[in-house]
Coordinates of C-alpha atoms and ligand atoms in Angstrom, one line a residue:
Chain F
X121 CA -11.5 -1.6 -35.9
X122 CA -9.9 -4.9 -34.8
X123 CA -12.5 -8.0 -34.4
X124 CA -11.9 -9.7 -31.7
X125 CA -13.5 -13.2 -30.6
X126 CA -12.9 -14.0 -26.9
X127 CA -13.4 -17.9 -25.3
X128 CA -14.4 -17.3 -21.7
X129 CA -16.7 -16.8 -19.2
X130 CA -15.2 -15.8 -15.7
X131 CA -14.1 -13.0 -13.8
X132 CA -11.9 -11.4 -16.2
X133 CA -13.6 -12.3 -19.7
X134 CA -16.5 -10.3 -18.1
X135 CA -14.9 -7.2 -17.6
X136 CA -13.2 -7.7 -21.2
X137 CA -15.8 -8.0 -22.6
X138 CA -17.7 -5.0 -21.1
X139 CA -15.0 -3.5 -22.4
X140 CA -14.5 -3.7 -26.1
X141 CA -18.2 -3.5 -26.5
X142 CA -18.1 0.0 -25.1
X143 CA -15.2 1.1 -27.7
X144 CA -15.1 1.8 -31.0
X145 CA -12.4 0.8 -31.7
X146 CA -13.0 -2.9 -31.6
X147 CA -15.2 -5.1 -32.5
X148 CA -15.8 -7.8 -30.5
X149 CA -17.5 -10.7 -32.9
X150 CA -18.2 -13.6 -30.8
X151 CA -17.7 -15.3 -27.1
X152 CA -17.2 -18.7 -26.6
X153 CA -17.6 -20.7 -23.2
X154 CA -18.1 -24.2 -22.7
X155 CA -21.3 -23.4 -20.5
X156 CA -24.0 -21.1 -22.1
X157 CA -25.1 -19.5 -19.0
X158 CA -21.9 -17.7 -17.6
X159 CA -21.9 -15.9 -20.8
X160 CA -25.9 -15.1 -20.8
X161 CA -25.6 -11.3 -20.0
X162 CA -24.1 -11.1 -23.6
X163 CA -27.1 -12.1 -25.6
X164 CA -28.7 -9.3 -27.7
X165 CA -25.1 -7.7 -27.4
X166 CA -22.7 -10.0 -29.3
X167 CA -23.0 -13.4 -30.5
X168 CA -22.6 -16.2 -28.0
X169 CA -21.5 -20.2 -28.2
X170 CA -20.6 -23.2 -26.5
X171 CA -19.3 -24.7 -29.7
X172 CA -16.1 -24.4 -30.6
X173 CA -16.5 -25.6 -34.0
X174 CA -18.9 -22.4 -34.8
X175 CA -15.8 -19.9 -34.2
X176 CA -16.3 -17.1 -37.1
X177 CA -13.4 -15.2 -38.4
X178 CA -11.7 -12.6 -36.5
X179 CA -8.6 -10.8 -36.2
X180 CA -7.6 -12.0 -32.6
X181 CA -8.6 -14.7 -30.5
X182 CA -8.2 -13.7 -26.4
X183 CA -8.7 -16.9 -24.5
X184 CA -9.8 -16.3 -21.0
X185 CA -10.1 -19.3 -19.2
X186 CA -8.1 -20.7 -16.3
X187 CA -4.4 -21.2 -16.5
X188 CA -4.7 -25.1 -16.6
X189 CA -7.1 -24.7 -19.5
X190 CA -5.1 -22.8 -21.8
X191 CA -3.2 -25.5 -23.3
X192 CA -6.5 -28.2 -23.9
X193 CA -8.7 -25.3 -25.1
X194 CA -6.0 -23.8 -27.6
X195 CA -5.4 -27.4 -29.2
X196 CA -8.8 -27.2 -30.7
X197 CA -7.9 -23.8 -32.8
X198 CA -6.9 -25.6 -35.6
X199 CA -7.1 -22.7 -38.1
X200 CA -4.7 -20.8 -39.9
X201 CA -3.1 -16.9 -40.0
X202 CA -4.6 -16.3 -36.9
X203 CA -3.8 -14.6 -33.5
X204 CA -4.7 -16.6 -30.6
X205 CA -3.9 -15.3 -27.2
X206 CA -3.9 -15.7 -24.0
X207 CA -4.5 -13.2 -21.1
X208 CA -2.3 -15.1 -18.1
X209 CA 0.7 -13.6 -16.4
X210 CA 1.8 -16.9 -15.1
X211 CA 2.1 -18.9 -18.2
X212 CA 4.3 -18.6 -21.1
X213 CA 4.3 -18.0 -24.8
X214 CA 4.1 -21.7 -25.3
X215 CA 1.4 -22.7 -23.0
X216 CA -0.8 -21.9 -26.6
X217 CA -0.9 -25.0 -28.8
X218 CA -2.7 -23.6 -32.0
X219 CA -1.2 -24.0 -35.0
X220 CA -1.7 -19.9 -35.4
X221 CA 0.3 -17.5 -34.7
X222 CA 0.5 -16.8 -30.7
X223 CA 0.6 -14.0 -28.1
X224 CA -0.3 -13.2 -24.8
X225 CA -2.4 -9.9 -23.6
X226 CA -1.9 -9.8 -19.9
X227 CA -3.7 -7.6 -17.8
X228 CA -1.8 -6.7 -13.9
X229 CA -5.2 -6.1 -11.7
X230 CA -7.0 -8.9 -9.9
X231 CA -10.2 -8.8 -11.4
X232 CA -13.3 -10.2 -9.9
X233 CA -17.0 -9.9 -11.0
X234 CA -18.2 -7.7 -8.5
X235 CA -15.9 -5.2 -8.9
X236 CA -16.0 -2.3 -11.2
X237 CA -12.9 -1.6 -13.1
X238 CA -11.6 0.6 -15.4
X239 CA -9.2 -0.2 -18.0
X240 CA -7.9 3.0 -18.9
X241 CA -5.7 2.8 -15.7
X242 CA -4.7 -0.9 -15.8
X243 CA -1.4 -1.6 -17.5
X244 CA -1.3 -4.2 -20.0
X245 CA 1.8 -6.2 -20.8
X246 CA 1.5 -7.7 -24.2
X247 CA 4.1 -9.9 -26.3
X248 CA 3.9 -11.9 -29.6
X249 CA 6.3 -14.2 -32.2
X250 CA 5.9 -12.0 -34.6
X251 CA 6.6 -8.0 -34.9
X252 CA 3.0 -7.4 -36.8
X253 CA 1.2 -9.2 -34.6
X254 CA 2.5 -7.1 -31.6
X255 CA 1.4 -4.3 -33.1
X256 CA -1.5 -5.3 -33.5
X257 CA -1.9 -6.6 -29.9
X258 CA 0.2 -3.1 -28.7
X259 CA -2.8 -1.3 -31.1
X260 CA -5.7 -3.2 -28.9
X261 CA -3.7 -2.4 -25.7
X262 CA -3.7 1.4 -26.4
X263 CA -7.4 1.3 -27.5
X264 CA -7.8 0.4 -23.8
X265 CA -5.2 1.4 -21.9
X266 CA -2.7 4.2 -21.3
X267 CA -0.5 2.0 -19.8
X268 CA 0.9 -0.2 -22.2
X269 CA 4.2 -2.2 -21.7
X270 CA 6.1 -4.9 -24.3
X271 CA 6.7 -7.9 -21.7
X272 CA 8.2 -11.0 -22.8
X273 CA 7.4 -14.3 -21.3
X274 CA 11.1 -14.1 -19.1
X275 CA 10.0 -10.6 -17.8
X276 CA 6.4 -12.0 -17.2
X277 CA 7.4 -14.7 -14.9
X278 CA 9.5 -12.2 -12.8
X279 CA 6.5 -9.4 -12.8
X280 CA 5.1 -12.1 -11.1
X281 CA 6.8 -12.4 -8.5
X282 CA 7.9 -9.1 -8.1
X283 CA 3.6 -8.6 -7.5
X284 CA 3.5 -11.6 -5.1
X285 CA 6.0 -9.0 -2.6
X286 CA 4.2 -6.4 -3.9
X287 CA 1.2 -7.5 -3.2
X288 CA 0.5 -10.7 -1.3
X289 CA 3.4 -10.0 1.1
X290 CA 2.3 -6.5 1.6
X291 CA -1.0 -7.9 2.6
X292 CA 0.5 -9.9 4.6
X293 CA 2.5 -7.0 6.8
X294 CA -1.7 -5.7 6.8
X295 CA -2.5 -8.8 8.4
X296 CA 0.4 -8.4 11.6
X297 CA 0.1 -4.8 12.0
X298 CA -4.2 -5.9 12.3
X299 CA -3.0 -8.4 14.6
X300 CA -1.1 -6.3 16.7
X301 CA -3.9 -3.7 16.9
X302 CA -6.2 -6.7 17.9
X303 CA -4.1 -7.9 20.5
X304 CA -4.1 -4.3 22.4
X305 CA -7.6 -3.2 21.5
X306 CA -6.3 -0.9 18.7
X307 CA -8.5 0.1 16.3
X308 CA -7.1 -1.1 12.7
X309 CA -8.6 1.8 10.8
X310 CA -6.0 4.4 12.5
X311 CA -3.9 3.0 10.5
X312 CA -5.4 2.8 7.3
X313 CA -4.6 6.8 6.0
X314 CA -0.7 5.8 6.6
X315 CA -1.3 2.5 4.5
X316 CA -2.3 4.6 1.6
X317 CA 0.0 7.6 2.2
X318 CA 2.8 4.3 1.8
X319 CA 1.3 3.7 -2.0
X320 CA 0.3 7.0 -3.1
X321 CA 4.3 8.3 -1.9
X322 CA 5.1 6.0 -4.6
X323 CA 3.9 8.5 -7.6
X324 CA 6.9 11.0 -6.2
X325 CA 9.5 9.1 -5.0
X326 CA 10.5 5.7 -5.8
X327 CA 10.7 3.1 -2.7
X328 CA 14.5 3.4 -2.6
X329 CA 13.7 6.9 -1.6
X330 CA 10.9 6.6 0.6
X331 CA 11.9 4.2 2.9
X332 CA 12.0 5.5 6.5
X333 CA 11.7 3.4 10.0
X334 CA 13.9 2.7 12.8
X335 CA 16.1 -0.3 10.6
X336 CA 17.0 2.8 7.7
X337 CA 18.0 4.8 10.5
X338 CA 20.2 2.1 12.2
X339 CA 18.0 3.0 15.7
X340 CA 18.9 0.1 17.8
X341 CA 17.4 0.7 20.8
X342 CA 13.5 1.1 19.0
X343 CA 14.4 -1.8 17.4
X344 CA 14.8 -3.9 20.6
X345 CA 12.3 -2.0 22.2
X346 CA 10.2 -3.1 19.1
X347 CA 11.0 -7.0 19.4
X348 CA 10.2 -7.2 23.0
X349 CA 6.8 -6.4 22.3
X350 CA 6.0 -8.6 20.0
X351 CA 5.5 -12.5 19.4
X352 CA 7.7 -15.4 17.9
X353 CA 6.5 -15.4 14.4
X354 CA 6.7 -11.5 14.3
X355 CA 10.1 -11.3 15.8
X356 CA 11.4 -13.6 13.0
X357 CA 10.0 -11.1 10.2
X358 CA 10.8 -8.0 11.7
X359 CA 13.9 -9.2 12.4
X360 CA 14.9 -10.9 9.1
X361 CA 13.3 -7.1 6.6
X362 CA 15.3 -5.4 9.6
X363 CA 18.2 -6.8 8.5
X364 CA 17.3 -6.6 4.6
X365 CA 16.5 -2.9 5.5
X366 CA 20.4 -2.8 6.8
X367 CA 21.6 -4.1 3.8
X368 CA 20.0 -2.6 1.2
X369 CA 21.1 1.2 2.5
X370 CA 24.3 0.2 4.3
X371 CA 25.0 -1.5 0.5
X372 CA 24.0 1.3 -1.4
X373 CA 24.6 4.9 0.4
Chain V
X171 CA -12.4 28.5 21.6
X172 CA -9.3 26.7 22.7
X173 CA -6.6 28.6 23.8
X174 CA -3.2 27.2 22.8
X175 CA 0.3 27.9 22.6
X176 CA 2.8 25.2 20.6
X177 CA 6.4 24.7 21.0
X178 CA 8.5 24.0 18.1
X179 CA 9.0 25.0 14.7
X180 CA 9.9 21.9 12.9
X181 CA 7.9 19.4 10.5
X182 CA 4.8 19.2 12.6
X183 CA 5.4 22.3 14.5
X184 CA 4.9 24.0 10.8
X185 CA 1.7 22.1 9.7
X186 CA -0.1 22.6 13.1
X187 CA 0.5 25.9 13.6
X188 CA -1.3 26.5 10.0
X189 CA -4.0 24.7 10.8
X190 CA -4.9 26.2 14.3
X191 CA -4.6 29.6 12.7
X192 CA -7.0 29.0 9.8
X193 CA -9.6 27.0 12.6
X194 CA -12.5 28.9 14.4
X195 CA -12.1 26.7 16.9
X196 CA -8.7 26.9 18.1
X197 CA -7.1 30.8 19.2
X198 CA -3.3 30.2 18.7
X199 CA -2.2 32.8 21.4
X200 CA 1.7 31.9 20.8
X201 CA 4.6 29.7 19.0
X202 CA 8.1 29.5 21.4
X203 CA 10.9 28.0 19.4
X204 CA 14.7 28.2 20.6
X205 CA 15.6 29.9 17.5
X206 CA 12.9 32.6 16.1
X207 CA 14.5 31.9 11.9
X208 CA 12.3 28.4 11.7
X209 CA 8.9 30.6 12.8
X210 CA 9.5 33.2 11.3
X211 CA 6.9 32.7 9.3
X212 CA 4.4 33.0 11.8
X213 CA 5.4 36.8 12.4
X214 CA 1.7 39.1 12.2
X215 CA 0.0 36.1 12.6
X216 CA 0.5 35.0 15.7
X217 CA 3.2 36.2 18.9
X218 CA 6.4 34.1 19.0
X219 CA 9.2 33.8 21.2
X220 CA 12.1 32.4 21.7
X221 CA 12.4 32.8 25.1
X222 CA 10.7 30.3 27.6
X223 CA 10.0 33.1 30.7
X224 CA 7.6 34.8 28.1
X225 CA 4.8 32.3 27.3
X226 CA 1.8 33.7 27.6
X227 CA -1.5 32.1 29.2
X228 CA -3.6 29.3 27.5
X229 CA -5.9 26.1 27.8
X230 CA -3.0 23.9 26.7
X231 CA 0.9 24.0 25.6
X232 CA 1.6 22.3 22.8
X233 CA 5.2 20.1 22.7
X234 CA 6.4 19.9 18.7
X235 CA 9.9 19.1 19.1
X236 CA 12.5 16.6 18.7
X237 CA 11.7 13.4 21.1
X238 CA 14.9 13.6 23.2
X239 CA 14.1 17.4 23.9
X240 CA 10.8 16.8 25.1
X241 CA 12.2 15.7 28.7
X242 CA 14.6 19.1 29.1
X243 CA 12.1 21.2 27.5
X244 CA 9.1 20.5 29.5
X245 CA 11.1 20.5 32.9
X246 CA 11.1 24.1 32.1
X247 CA 7.1 24.8 32.0
X248 CA 7.0 25.5 35.8
X249 CA 3.4 26.7 36.0
X250 CA 0.7 24.6 37.6
X251 CA -2.9 23.3 36.2
X252 CA -2.6 23.7 32.8
X253 CA -2.6 20.9 30.3
X254 CA 1.5 20.1 28.7
X255 CA 1.1 17.6 25.6
X256 CA 3.6 16.1 23.6
X257 CA 2.9 15.0 20.3
X258 CA 5.3 12.0 20.0
X259 CA 4.1 8.0 18.9
X260 CA 7.1 6.9 20.4
X261 CA 7.1 8.4 23.7
X262 CA 5.3 7.9 27.2
X263 CA 3.1 10.1 28.7
X264 CA 6.1 10.5 31.8
X265 CA 8.3 11.3 29.4
X266 CA 6.6 14.9 30.4
X267 CA 8.8 16.4 33.4
X268 CA 6.3 19.8 33.6
X269 CA 4.8 20.1 37.0
X270 CA 1.6 20.8 35.5
X271 CA -0.9 18.0 34.0
X272 CA 0.4 15.8 31.4
X273 CA -1.7 14.6 28.1
X274 CA 0.0 13.5 24.6
X275 CA -1.9 14.4 21.4
X276 CA -0.3 11.9 18.3
X277 CA -1.1 13.0 15.1
X278 CA -0.6 9.6 13.0
X279 CA 1.0 10.3 9.5
X280 CA 4.2 11.2 8.6
X281 CA 4.8 15.1 8.0
X282 CA 7.6 17.0 6.0
X283 CA 7.0 21.2 5.7
X284 CA 7.2 20.9 1.6
X285 CA 4.2 18.2 1.5
X286 CA 0.2 19.6 1.9
X287 CA -1.7 18.0 4.1
X288 CA -5.4 17.5 5.4
X289 CA -5.6 17.2 9.2
X290 CA -9.4 16.0 8.2
X291 CA -8.3 12.5 7.5
X292 CA -5.4 12.6 10.1
X293 CA -6.1 10.1 12.7
X294 CA -5.1 11.3 16.0
X295 CA -4.4 9.4 19.3
X296 CA -5.2 11.1 22.7
X297 CA -4.6 10.3 26.2
X298 CA -4.1 12.6 29.5
X299 CA -4.3 11.6 33.3
X300 CA -7.2 13.9 33.8
X301 CA -11.0 13.1 32.0
X302 CA -11.3 16.7 32.0
X303 CA -8.1 16.5 30.4
X304 CA -8.8 13.5 27.7
X305 CA -12.2 16.0 27.3
X306 CA -10.3 19.0 26.2
X307 CA -8.1 17.0 24.0
X308 CA -10.7 14.9 22.7
X309 CA -12.5 18.5 21.6
X310 CA -9.1 20.4 19.7
X311 CA -8.7 16.8 17.8
X312 CA -12.7 16.8 16.8
X313 CA -11.9 20.6 15.6
X314 CA -9.0 19.1 13.1
X315 CA -10.1 15.5 12.6
X316 CA -12.9 13.3 11.4
X317 CA -10.5 10.1 12.8
X318 CA -10.2 10.5 16.4
X319 CA -8.6 8.1 18.9
X320 CA -7.9 7.7 23.1
X321 CA -4.7 5.4 22.9
X322 CA -2.9 5.2 26.3
X323 CA 1.2 4.9 26.3
X324 CA 1.0 1.4 26.3
X325 CA -1.2 1.1 23.0
X326 CA 0.6 3.8 21.5
X327 CA 3.8 1.4 21.7
X328 CA 2.5 -1.4 20.0
X329 CA 0.9 0.6 17.6
X330 CA 4.3 2.1 16.3
X331 CA 5.3 -1.5 16.3
X332 CA 2.1 -2.2 13.6
X333 CA 3.4 0.8 11.7
X334 CA 6.7 0.1 11.5
X335 CA 5.0 -3.4 9.6
X336 CA 2.3 -1.2 7.3
X337 CA 4.4 1.3 7.1
X338 CA 8.6 0.5 6.8
X339 CA 8.5 -3.2 5.8
X340 CA 5.6 -2.5 3.4
X341 CA 7.9 -0.1 1.8
X342 CA 10.6 -2.5 1.7
X343 CA 8.5 -4.8 0.0
X344 CA 8.0 -2.4 -2.9
X345 CA 11.9 -1.9 -2.8
X346 CA 12.4 -5.8 -3.2
X347 CA 9.7 -5.8 -5.9
X348 CA 11.6 -2.9 -7.9
X349 CA 15.0 -4.8 -7.7
X350 CA 13.2 -7.3 -9.3
X351 CA 12.0 -5.2 -11.6
X352 CA 15.3 -3.9 -12.6
X353 CA 17.2 -6.9 -12.4
X354 CA 14.9 -7.8 -16.1
X355 CA 14.5 -4.6 -17.5
X356 CA 11.4 -4.2 -16.5
X357 CA 9.6 -0.8 -16.1
X358 CA 8.1 -0.5 -12.0
X359 CA 5.4 2.1 -12.7
X360 CA 3.8 -1.4 -14.3
X361 CA 3.0 -2.4 -10.9
X362 CA 2.0 1.1 -9.3
X363 CA -1.7 0.3 -10.0
X364 CA -2.0 -3.1 -8.4
X365 CA 0.2 -1.8 -5.1
X366 CA -2.4 1.3 -4.9
X367 CA -5.4 -1.3 -5.3
X368 CA -4.1 -3.5 -2.5
X369 CA -4.0 -0.3 -0.3
X370 CA -7.0 0.7 -1.2
X371 CA -8.7 -3.0 -0.8
X372 CA -8.7 -1.9 3.3
X373 CA -11.5 0.5 2.8
X374 CA -13.7 -2.6 2.2
X375 CA -12.2 -6.0 3.2
X376 CA -10.3 -7.1 6.3
X377 CA -6.3 -7.3 5.5
X378 CA -7.2 -11.0 6.6
X379 CA -10.1 -11.4 4.2
X380 CA -8.2 -9.5 1.4
X381 CA -5.1 -12.1 0.8
X382 CA -4.4 -13.6 -2.3
X383 CA -1.7 -15.5 -3.6
X384 CA 0.6 -18.7 -3.8
X385 CA 1.0 -18.9 -0.3
X386 CA -2.6 -18.5 0.8
X387 CA -4.1 -21.4 -2.2
X388 CA -1.1 -23.2 -0.8
X389 CA 0.3 -23.8 -4.5
X390 CA 3.9 -25.0 -4.1
X391 CA 4.3 -25.7 -7.9
X392 CA 4.2 -21.6 -8.6
X393 CA 6.3 -20.9 -5.1
X394 CA 9.3 -23.6 -6.2
X395 CA 8.7 -22.0 -9.2
X396 CA 8.9 -18.5 -7.8
X397 CA 12.0 -19.2 -5.2
X398 CA 14.1 -20.6 -8.2
X399 CA 14.1 -16.6 -10.2
X400 CA 14.9 -14.7 -7.1
X401 CA 18.4 -14.0 -5.3
X402 CA 19.3 -15.6 -1.3
X403 CA 18.2 -12.6 0.2
X404 CA 14.5 -12.3 -1.5
X405 CA 14.6 -16.2 -1.1
X406 CA 14.8 -16.0 2.6
X407 CA 12.1 -13.3 2.8
X408 CA 10.1 -15.2 0.2
X409 CA 10.0 -18.1 2.3
X410 CA 9.7 -16.9 6.3
X411 CA 6.5 -14.4 4.5
X412 CA 5.0 -17.9 2.9
X413 CA 5.5 -19.9 6.1
X414 CA 3.8 -16.8 8.1
X415 CA 0.9 -16.7 5.7
X416 CA 0.2 -20.9 5.8
X417 CA 0.1 -20.9 9.5
X418 CA -2.1 -17.4 9.6
X419 CA -4.3 -20.1 7.4
X420 CA -3.8 -22.7 8.5
X421 CA -4.0 -21.9 12.1
X422 CA -7.4 -20.3 11.4
X423 CA -9.5 -21.1 8.0
Ligands
NAP568 N1 -9.3 -12.7 -12.4 C1 -8.0 -12.2 -12.4 O1 -7.9 -11.1 -11.8 C2 -7.2 -12.0 -13.5 C3 -6.0 -11.3 -14.2 C4 -5.1 -11.0 -14.8 C5 -4.9 -12.2 -15.6 N2 -6.0 -13.6 -15.4 C6 -6.0 -14.1 -16.8 O2 -7.5 -14.6 -17.2 C7 -7.9 -15.7 -17.0 C8 -9.0 -16.2 -16.6 O3 -9.2 -16.3 -15.2 P1 -10.4 -15.8 -14.6 O4 -10.1 -15.1 -13.4 O5 -11.1 -14.6 -15.3 O6 -10.8 -17.2 -14.2 P2 -12.4 -17.5 -13.9 O7 -13.0 -16.9 -13.3 O8 -11.8 -19.0 -13.0 O9 -13.1 -18.2 -14.9 C9 -12.8 -19.4 -15.9 C10 -13.5 -19.7 -17.2 O10 -12.3 -20.5 -17.7 C11 -13.4 -21.3 -17.9 N3 -13.1 -22.2 -18.5 C12 -12.4 -23.8 -17.3 N4 -11.9 -24.9 -17.3 C13 -12.0 -24.8 -18.8 C14 -11.6 -25.9 -19.8 N5 -11.3 -27.3 -19.0 N6 -12.2 -25.7 -20.7 C15 -12.8 -24.5 -21.9 N7 -13.1 -23.7 -20.4 C16 -12.6 -23.9 -19.2 C17 -14.5 -21.6 -17.4 O11 -15.6 -21.7 -17.8 P3 -17.2 -22.0 -17.1 O12 -17.6 -20.8 -17.1 O13 -17.5 -22.9 -18.1 O14 -16.8 -22.5 -15.7 C18 -14.6 -19.8 -17.1 O15 -15.1 -19.5 -18.1 C19 -6.9 -17.1 -16.5 O16 -5.5 -16.9 -17.8 C20 -5.7 -15.9 -15.9 O17 -4.9 -16.5 -15.4 C21 -7.3 -13.1 -14.5
NAP569 N1 7.3 14.7 11.6 C1 6.4 13.8 11.7 O1 6.6 12.6 10.6 C2 5.9 13.5 12.8 C3 4.5 12.4 12.8 C4 3.7 12.3 14.4 C5 4.9 13.0 15.3 N2 5.9 13.5 15.1 C6 6.2 14.1 16.9 O2 6.3 15.5 16.5 C7 7.8 16.3 16.9 C8 8.5 17.1 16.4 O3 8.9 16.3 15.2 P1 9.2 17.4 14.3 O4 9.2 15.8 12.6 O5 8.4 18.3 13.5 O6 10.9 17.5 13.8 P2 11.7 18.5 13.3 O7 11.2 18.8 12.5 O8 13.2 17.8 13.8 O9 11.5 19.7 14.0 C9 12.0 19.7 16.2 C10 11.6 20.6 16.5 O10 12.7 20.8 17.8 C11 13.1 21.4 18.1 N3 14.1 21.2 19.2 C12 14.8 19.9 18.7 N4 15.8 20.1 19.9 C13 15.5 20.8 21.1 C14 16.1 20.9 22.2 N5 16.7 20.1 22.8 N6 15.3 22.4 22.5 C15 14.1 22.7 22.1 N7 13.8 22.4 21.0 C16 14.6 21.5 20.1 C17 14.1 21.8 16.9 O11 14.0 23.5 16.8 P3 14.9 24.2 15.9 O12 14.6 24.7 14.8 O13 15.8 25.3 16.5 O14 16.2 23.8 15.3 C18 12.7 22.3 16.0 O15 11.5 22.9 16.6 C19 8.2 14.6 17.6 O16 8.0 14.5 19.1 C20 7.8 13.9 16.7 O17 7.7 12.5 17.1 C21 6.1 14.0 14.2

């Protein structure tokens, strides 16, 4: 049984506390938040406090607070020989200013209180200074998820950039596709099955193998036709991505 | 009961013939292909031929041949008062050179013989010169799919460009994400749940509403950090898409 105290009452804290309470391998000893209101849903389920001096004993102290609050909150954790971890993808291990051992427990998904989550399908990246702590965090991660990885701070920075490409920029491609549809009275839902197929394909093919389209085929006639149909901003993006696809396959095929 | 003759023996023909054979509302009268080998799987299930002069009577003659074969094959269909349709997203209605009435029956998905499909979830765009033919094609489309749309040739051209953004360019974002992961020994599967979540989100939010990330938040510190971590080609794309996201939200919020 792993004893955990969680600090925070936001989006991630909400889902992690629910998961920990329902997980037989984990004992959620206490939850701290600066305001009690955000953690009142835990009354009767575990101990709650808004006084950092009242923190109990546990194996892991997990900070689920805003990135820029990690340093100022962790500096108040003055005990030793405990494991203090944060949950941020964007912050290094040393953002933690506690005197204890340090680690990171980063669930790679976007959370909001309204949306239910299933942790077993959420990848978790962990990091710690000491092998012993790494093992403990891995044990915790495996208790809730099927996909657990050792990811150090350096790798996590790069993972964060990769996530911008496959999530934020991908969504912007959807926005541009939607713009084109709207401009020609085409219902955007007509593209939803293709969009989902494109994402699901990755379970059987690498993205490199899955690539199709005029840029991959080097079909310059279709490319010219397409460019003549779109606005200036779309053209710039179309040209740059077409060139990048050509380079990718020119180089490697 | 709608009587259909299908011409072609490739990827799309394979799936459509199977669907038509199993659909009570449709009678697959005959299948033509220039080579019998590709349609031998239909022996005993429907009439097959490689002689265009032996075509029987039907309500709809559906061409499932390569885009650049549509004109040369349809010109040989010299009968009148029949409906001849092609199945291409990239070709106008008038690519058909038959003397009959013309239409388009375009299933918006990518097909390969190996991959099973479920037509009920594949959007179908239809077009015809005459309302009567439009109605007949809509009846056929509705017999196999839940998502049927009237899409004229002009709209179909734009739809094709939109599909390049949401399918080909999205896949290239996956390729770039994968490149970043490989360069830092991060397993790409760690991003698969996020990728699928990004696509599935569109069933409850518009892409405009679903946008997140440093560009949307105008978080210039994170943007600078990210740019310092990636190679030149990735930087160019990161900058252009970040600017495009900023413009999108600067304009409309
Ligand atoms: N949400 C996600 O999608 C996601 C995914 C992976 C990782 N994470 C990481 O999880 C952590 C929490 O994110 P979140 O989305 O849950 O944030 P959130 O919903 O904005 O909640 C922020 C929490 O931090 C507390 N807080 C803010 N400033 C504080 C301060 N100066 N001192 C003490 N507490 C403070 C807030 O307290 P009040 O309730 O009193 O305002 C609130 O409980 C972050 O490190 C984030 O990077 C989030
Ligand atoms: N596959 C898709 O993802 C997809 C999706 C939507 C729409 N479509 C449209 O469906 C149509 C067929 O595509 P496909 O992917 O099924 O193609 P495919 O697998 O490449 O098959 C092409 C078919 O066309 C025949 N053909 C080629 N040139 C011909 C000619 N000069 N005369 C007569 N027949 C000829 C071939 O005959 P042989 O068997 O003798 O070689 C073969 O049966 C195209 O218009 C395409 O745009 C395809």
